[in-house]
Tab-separated table of C-alpha atoms in Angstrom:
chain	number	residue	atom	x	y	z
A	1	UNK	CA	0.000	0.000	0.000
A	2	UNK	CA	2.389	2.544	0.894
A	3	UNK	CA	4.378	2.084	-2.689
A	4	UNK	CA	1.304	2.556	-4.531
A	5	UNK	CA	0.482	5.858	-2.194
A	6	UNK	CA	3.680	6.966	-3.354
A	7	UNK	CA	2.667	5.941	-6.758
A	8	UNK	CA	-0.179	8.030	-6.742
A	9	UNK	CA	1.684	10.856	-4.773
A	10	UNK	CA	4.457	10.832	-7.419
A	11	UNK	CA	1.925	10.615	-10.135
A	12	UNK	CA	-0.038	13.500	-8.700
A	13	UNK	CA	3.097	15.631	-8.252
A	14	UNK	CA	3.881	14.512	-11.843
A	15	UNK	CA	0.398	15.578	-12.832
A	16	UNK	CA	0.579	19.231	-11.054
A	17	UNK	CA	3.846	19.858	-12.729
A	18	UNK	CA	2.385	18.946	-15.944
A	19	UNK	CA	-0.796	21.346	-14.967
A	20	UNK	CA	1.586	24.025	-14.265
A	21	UNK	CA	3.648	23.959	-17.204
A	22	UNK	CA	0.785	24.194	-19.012
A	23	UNK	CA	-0.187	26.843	-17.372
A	24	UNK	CA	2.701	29.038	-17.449
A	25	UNK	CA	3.390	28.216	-21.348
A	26	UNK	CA	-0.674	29.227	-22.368
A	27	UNK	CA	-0.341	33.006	-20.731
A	28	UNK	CA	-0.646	35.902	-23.252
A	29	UNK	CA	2.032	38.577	-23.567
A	30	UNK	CA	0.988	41.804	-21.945
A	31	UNK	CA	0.534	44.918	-23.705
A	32	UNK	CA	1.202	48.584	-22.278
A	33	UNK	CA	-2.155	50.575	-20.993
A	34	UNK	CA	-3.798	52.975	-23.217
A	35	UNK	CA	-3.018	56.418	-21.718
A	36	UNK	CA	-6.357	58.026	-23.262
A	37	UNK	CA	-8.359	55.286	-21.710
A	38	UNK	CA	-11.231	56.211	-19.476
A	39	UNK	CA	-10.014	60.235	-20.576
A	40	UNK	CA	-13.135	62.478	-21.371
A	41	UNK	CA	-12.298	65.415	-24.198
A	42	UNK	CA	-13.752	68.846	-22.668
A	43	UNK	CA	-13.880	69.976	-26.232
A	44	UNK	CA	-16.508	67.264	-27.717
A	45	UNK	CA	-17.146	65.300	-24.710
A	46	UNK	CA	-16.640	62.476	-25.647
A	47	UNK	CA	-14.415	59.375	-23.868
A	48	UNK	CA	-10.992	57.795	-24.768
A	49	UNK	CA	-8.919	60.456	-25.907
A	50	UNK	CA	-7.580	64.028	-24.914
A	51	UNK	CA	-8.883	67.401	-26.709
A	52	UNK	CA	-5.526	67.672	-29.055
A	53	UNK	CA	-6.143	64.683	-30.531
A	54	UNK	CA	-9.876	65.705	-30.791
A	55	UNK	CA	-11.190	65.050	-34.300
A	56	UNK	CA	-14.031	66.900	-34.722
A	57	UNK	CA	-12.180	70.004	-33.083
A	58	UNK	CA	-9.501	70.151	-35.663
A	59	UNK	CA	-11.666	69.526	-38.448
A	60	UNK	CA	-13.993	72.771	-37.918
A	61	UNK	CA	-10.280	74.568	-37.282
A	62	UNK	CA	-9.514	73.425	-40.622
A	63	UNK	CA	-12.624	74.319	-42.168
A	64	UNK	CA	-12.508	78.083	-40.555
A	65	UNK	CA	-15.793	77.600	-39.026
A	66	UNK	CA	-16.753	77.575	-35.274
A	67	UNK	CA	-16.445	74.902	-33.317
A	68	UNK	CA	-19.545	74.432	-30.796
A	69	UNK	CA	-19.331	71.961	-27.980
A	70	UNK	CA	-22.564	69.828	-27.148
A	71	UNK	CA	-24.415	70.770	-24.318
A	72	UNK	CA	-24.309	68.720	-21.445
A	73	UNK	CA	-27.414	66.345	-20.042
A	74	UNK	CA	-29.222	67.371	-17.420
A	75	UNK	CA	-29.096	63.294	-16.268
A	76	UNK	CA	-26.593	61.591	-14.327
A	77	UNK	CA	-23.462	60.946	-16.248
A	78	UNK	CA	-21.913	57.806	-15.351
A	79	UNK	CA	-18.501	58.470	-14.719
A	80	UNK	CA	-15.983	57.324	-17.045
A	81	UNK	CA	-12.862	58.965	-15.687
A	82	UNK	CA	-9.956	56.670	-14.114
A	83	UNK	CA	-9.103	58.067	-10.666
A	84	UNK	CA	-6.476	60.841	-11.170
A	85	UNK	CA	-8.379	62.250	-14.537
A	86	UNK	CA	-10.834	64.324	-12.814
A	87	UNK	CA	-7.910	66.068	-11.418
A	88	UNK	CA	-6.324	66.750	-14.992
A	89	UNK	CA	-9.741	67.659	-16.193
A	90	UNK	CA	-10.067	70.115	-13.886
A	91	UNK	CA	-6.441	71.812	-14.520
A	92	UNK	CA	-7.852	71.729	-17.792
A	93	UNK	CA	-10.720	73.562	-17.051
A	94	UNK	CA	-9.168	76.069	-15.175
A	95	UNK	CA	-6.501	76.302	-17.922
A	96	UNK	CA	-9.532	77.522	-20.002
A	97	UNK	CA	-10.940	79.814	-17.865
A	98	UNK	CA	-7.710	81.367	-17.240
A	99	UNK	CA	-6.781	81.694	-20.907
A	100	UNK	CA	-10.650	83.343	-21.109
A	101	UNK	CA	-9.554	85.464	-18.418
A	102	UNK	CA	-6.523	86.620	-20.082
A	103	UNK	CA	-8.345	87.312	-23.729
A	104	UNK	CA	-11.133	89.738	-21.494
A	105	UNK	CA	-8.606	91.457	-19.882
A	106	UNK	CA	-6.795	92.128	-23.059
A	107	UNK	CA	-9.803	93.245	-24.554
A	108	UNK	CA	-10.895	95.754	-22.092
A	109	UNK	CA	-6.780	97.348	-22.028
A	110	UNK	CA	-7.513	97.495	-25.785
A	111	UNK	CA	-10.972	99.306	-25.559
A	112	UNK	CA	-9.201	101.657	-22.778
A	113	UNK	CA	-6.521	102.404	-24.926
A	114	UNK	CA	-9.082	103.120	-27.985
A	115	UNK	CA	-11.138	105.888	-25.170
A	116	UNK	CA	-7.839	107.044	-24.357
A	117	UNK	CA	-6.342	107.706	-27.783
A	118	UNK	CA	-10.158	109.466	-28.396
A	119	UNK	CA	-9.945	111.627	-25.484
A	120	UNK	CA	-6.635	113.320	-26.461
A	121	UNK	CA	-7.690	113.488	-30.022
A	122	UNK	CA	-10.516	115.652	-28.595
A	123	UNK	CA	-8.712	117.828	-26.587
A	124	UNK	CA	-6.207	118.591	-28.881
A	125	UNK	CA	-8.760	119.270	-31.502
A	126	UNK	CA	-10.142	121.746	-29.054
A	127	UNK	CA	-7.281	123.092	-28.295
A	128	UNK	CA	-6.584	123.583	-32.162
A	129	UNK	CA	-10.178	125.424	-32.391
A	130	UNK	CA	-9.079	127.370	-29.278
A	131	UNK	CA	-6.171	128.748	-30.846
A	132	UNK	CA	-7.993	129.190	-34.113
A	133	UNK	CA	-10.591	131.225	-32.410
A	134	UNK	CA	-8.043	133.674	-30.655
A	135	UNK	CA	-5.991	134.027	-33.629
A	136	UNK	CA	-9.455	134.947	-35.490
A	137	UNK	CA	-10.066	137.472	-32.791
A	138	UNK	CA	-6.685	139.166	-32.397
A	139	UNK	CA	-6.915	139.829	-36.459
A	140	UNK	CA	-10.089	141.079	-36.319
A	141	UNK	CA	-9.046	143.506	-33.143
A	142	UNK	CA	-5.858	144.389	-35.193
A	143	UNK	CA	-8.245	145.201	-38.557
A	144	UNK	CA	-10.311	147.416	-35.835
A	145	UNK	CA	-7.317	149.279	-34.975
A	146	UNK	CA	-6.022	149.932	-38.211
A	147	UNK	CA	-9.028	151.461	-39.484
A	148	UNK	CA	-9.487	153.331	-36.109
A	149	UNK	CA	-6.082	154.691	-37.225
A	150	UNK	CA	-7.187	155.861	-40.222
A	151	UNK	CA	-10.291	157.221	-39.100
A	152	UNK	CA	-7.978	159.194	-36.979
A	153	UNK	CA	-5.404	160.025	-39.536
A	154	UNK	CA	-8.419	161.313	-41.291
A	155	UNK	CA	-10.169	163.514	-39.015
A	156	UNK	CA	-6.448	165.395	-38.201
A	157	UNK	CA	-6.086	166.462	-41.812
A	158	UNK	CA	-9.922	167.313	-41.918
A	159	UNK	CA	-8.727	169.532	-39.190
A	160	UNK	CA	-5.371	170.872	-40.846
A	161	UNK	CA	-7.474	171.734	-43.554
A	162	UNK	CA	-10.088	173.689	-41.635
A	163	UNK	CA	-7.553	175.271	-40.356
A	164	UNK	CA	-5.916	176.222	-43.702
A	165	UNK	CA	-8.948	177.409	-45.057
A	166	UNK	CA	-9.349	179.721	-41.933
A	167	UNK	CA	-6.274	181.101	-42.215
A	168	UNK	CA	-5.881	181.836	-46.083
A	169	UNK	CA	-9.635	183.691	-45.575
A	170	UNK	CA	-7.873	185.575	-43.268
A	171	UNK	CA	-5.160	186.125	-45.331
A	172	UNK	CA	-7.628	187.514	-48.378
A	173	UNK	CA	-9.962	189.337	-46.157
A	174	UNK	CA	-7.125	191.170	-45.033
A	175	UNK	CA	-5.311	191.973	-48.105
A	176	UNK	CA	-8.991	192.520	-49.926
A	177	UNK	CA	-11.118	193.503	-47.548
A	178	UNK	CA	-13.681	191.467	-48.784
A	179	UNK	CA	-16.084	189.413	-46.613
A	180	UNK	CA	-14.812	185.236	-47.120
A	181	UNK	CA	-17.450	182.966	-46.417
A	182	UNK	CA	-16.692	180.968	-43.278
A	183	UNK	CA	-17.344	177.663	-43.084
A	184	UNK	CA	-20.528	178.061	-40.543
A	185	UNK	CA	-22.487	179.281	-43.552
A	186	UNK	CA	-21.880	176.020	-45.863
A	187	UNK	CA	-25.192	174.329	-46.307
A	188	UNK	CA	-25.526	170.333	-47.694
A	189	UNK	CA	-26.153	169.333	-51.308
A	190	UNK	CA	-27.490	166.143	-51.979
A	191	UNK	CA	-24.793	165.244	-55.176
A	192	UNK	CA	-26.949	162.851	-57.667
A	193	UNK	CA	-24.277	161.239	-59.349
A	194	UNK	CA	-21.985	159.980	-56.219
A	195	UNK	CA	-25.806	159.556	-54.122
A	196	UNK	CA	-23.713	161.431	-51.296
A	197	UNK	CA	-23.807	163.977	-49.344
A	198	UNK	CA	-21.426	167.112	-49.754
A	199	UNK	CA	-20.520	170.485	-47.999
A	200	UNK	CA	-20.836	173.256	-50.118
A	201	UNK	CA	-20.619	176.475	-49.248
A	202	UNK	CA	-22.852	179.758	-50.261
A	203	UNK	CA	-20.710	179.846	-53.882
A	204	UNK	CA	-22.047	176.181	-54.547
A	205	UNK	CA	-18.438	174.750	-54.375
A	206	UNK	CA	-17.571	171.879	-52.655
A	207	UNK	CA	-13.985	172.428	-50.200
A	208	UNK	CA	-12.034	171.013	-52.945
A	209	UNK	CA	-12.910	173.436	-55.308
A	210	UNK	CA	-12.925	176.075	-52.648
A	211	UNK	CA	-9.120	175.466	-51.947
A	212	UNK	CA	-8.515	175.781	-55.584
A	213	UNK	CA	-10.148	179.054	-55.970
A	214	UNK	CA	-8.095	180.730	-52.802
A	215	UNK	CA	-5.081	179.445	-54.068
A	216	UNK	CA	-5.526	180.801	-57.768
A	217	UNK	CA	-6.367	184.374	-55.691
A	218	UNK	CA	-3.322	183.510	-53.570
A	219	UNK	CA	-1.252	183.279	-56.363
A	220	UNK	CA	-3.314	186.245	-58.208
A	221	UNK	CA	-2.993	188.846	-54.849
A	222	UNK	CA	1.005	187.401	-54.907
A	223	UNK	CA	1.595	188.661	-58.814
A	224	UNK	CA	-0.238	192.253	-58.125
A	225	UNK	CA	1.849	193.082	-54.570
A	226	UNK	CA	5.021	192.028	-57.068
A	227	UNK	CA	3.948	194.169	-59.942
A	228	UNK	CA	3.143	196.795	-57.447
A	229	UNK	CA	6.849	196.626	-55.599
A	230	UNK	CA	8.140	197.110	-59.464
A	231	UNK	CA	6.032	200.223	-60.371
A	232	UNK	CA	7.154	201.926	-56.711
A	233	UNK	CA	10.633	200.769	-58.109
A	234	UNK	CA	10.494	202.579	-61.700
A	235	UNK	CA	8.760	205.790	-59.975
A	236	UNK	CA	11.729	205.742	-57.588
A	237	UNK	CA	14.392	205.375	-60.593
A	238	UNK	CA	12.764	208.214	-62.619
């Protein structure tokens, strides 16, 4: 009995070794783990692969035309994530919102550059009027003067003459004796062809004319008293 036991245990120890040769020779070869496995693209949505490698995204990049993620259910999801990929997801996420964050921001520095470069366009344009105002006005005070000047300039030779006039009737009233019209007696005629008004005196002539005729007499009176000095010199010589 006890060599066929160790029949049978040999045989059964044979018959294990045999089982776990077997065993050992029928295992298949292992292959490395799918990174994107169990990965959910925040893109599209969808599982098993990482939004670079998203298909759909880069084909409506291509294309030029938006690219619209679906909206999310309001079920449960059943969670497809491998522990550890939530946490990625989330960097993700806040990757996006940051880069968001960063496009607003430069935005609104562009848009308060724009009011910026609009305000000092303004006030220089207002300063431009400003100037263009007061340059206006100082010509138009400098016009004012000039003709003020003139006015003046005027008026002082009105008066030179006058005075002329007064003293050359002075002149002839004393060398004639004969009564000169002053100038309180001139009355207005209303001259038709100039539609103006002009001083004339009792003679009807105007001042110019007036100073013509006392210098011809000036000149006349000047030739007699000459004359004159040469007869008192021929009586003398005789």
């Amino acid at each position: 009995m006890s060599s066929a036991s160790g029949s049978e245990t040999s045989g059964g120890a044979g018959g294990k070794k045999e089982a776990s040769g077997s065993g050992s020779g029928g295992q298949l070869p292992s292959y490395p783990r799918n990174p994107m496995a169990g990965r959910t693209c925040y893109k599209c949505g969808d599982p098993d692969h990482f939004a670079n490698v998203c298909k759909e995204y880069w084909e409506a990049k291509e294309s030029n035309k938006p690219f619209v993620s679906p909206p999310l259910g309001t079920g449960r999801i059943e969670r497809t994530m491998a522990p550890g990929s939530e946490r990625r997801s989330l960097s993700a996420d806040s990757y996006t919102v940051r880069s968001e964050s960063d496009e607003m921001n430069r935005l609104m520095r562009e848009y308060l550059a724009r009011k910026e470069q609009v305000r000092v366009e303004k006030m220089e344009k207002e300063k431009r009027e400003e100037a263009e105002r007061e340059a206006e006005a100082a010509r138009q005070e400098k016009a004012r003067g000039k003709l003020e000047k003139e006015a003046e300039k005027k008026r002082e030779q009105k008066e030179r003459d006058d005075q002329l006039l007064y003293l050359v009737r002075m002149e002839i009233q004393r060398e004639t004796g004969k009564k000169i019209e002053s100038e309180e007696s001139e009355t207005r005629k209303y001259d038709r062809k100039t539609r103006k008004h002009v001083k004339t005196n009792e003679r009807g002539e105007t001042i110019e004319n007036e100073k013509e005729r006392l210098r011809r007499e000036i000149a006349f009176l000047e030739a007699a008293e000459e004359e004159e000095e040469e007869d008192n010199e021929l009586q003398f010589l005789r």
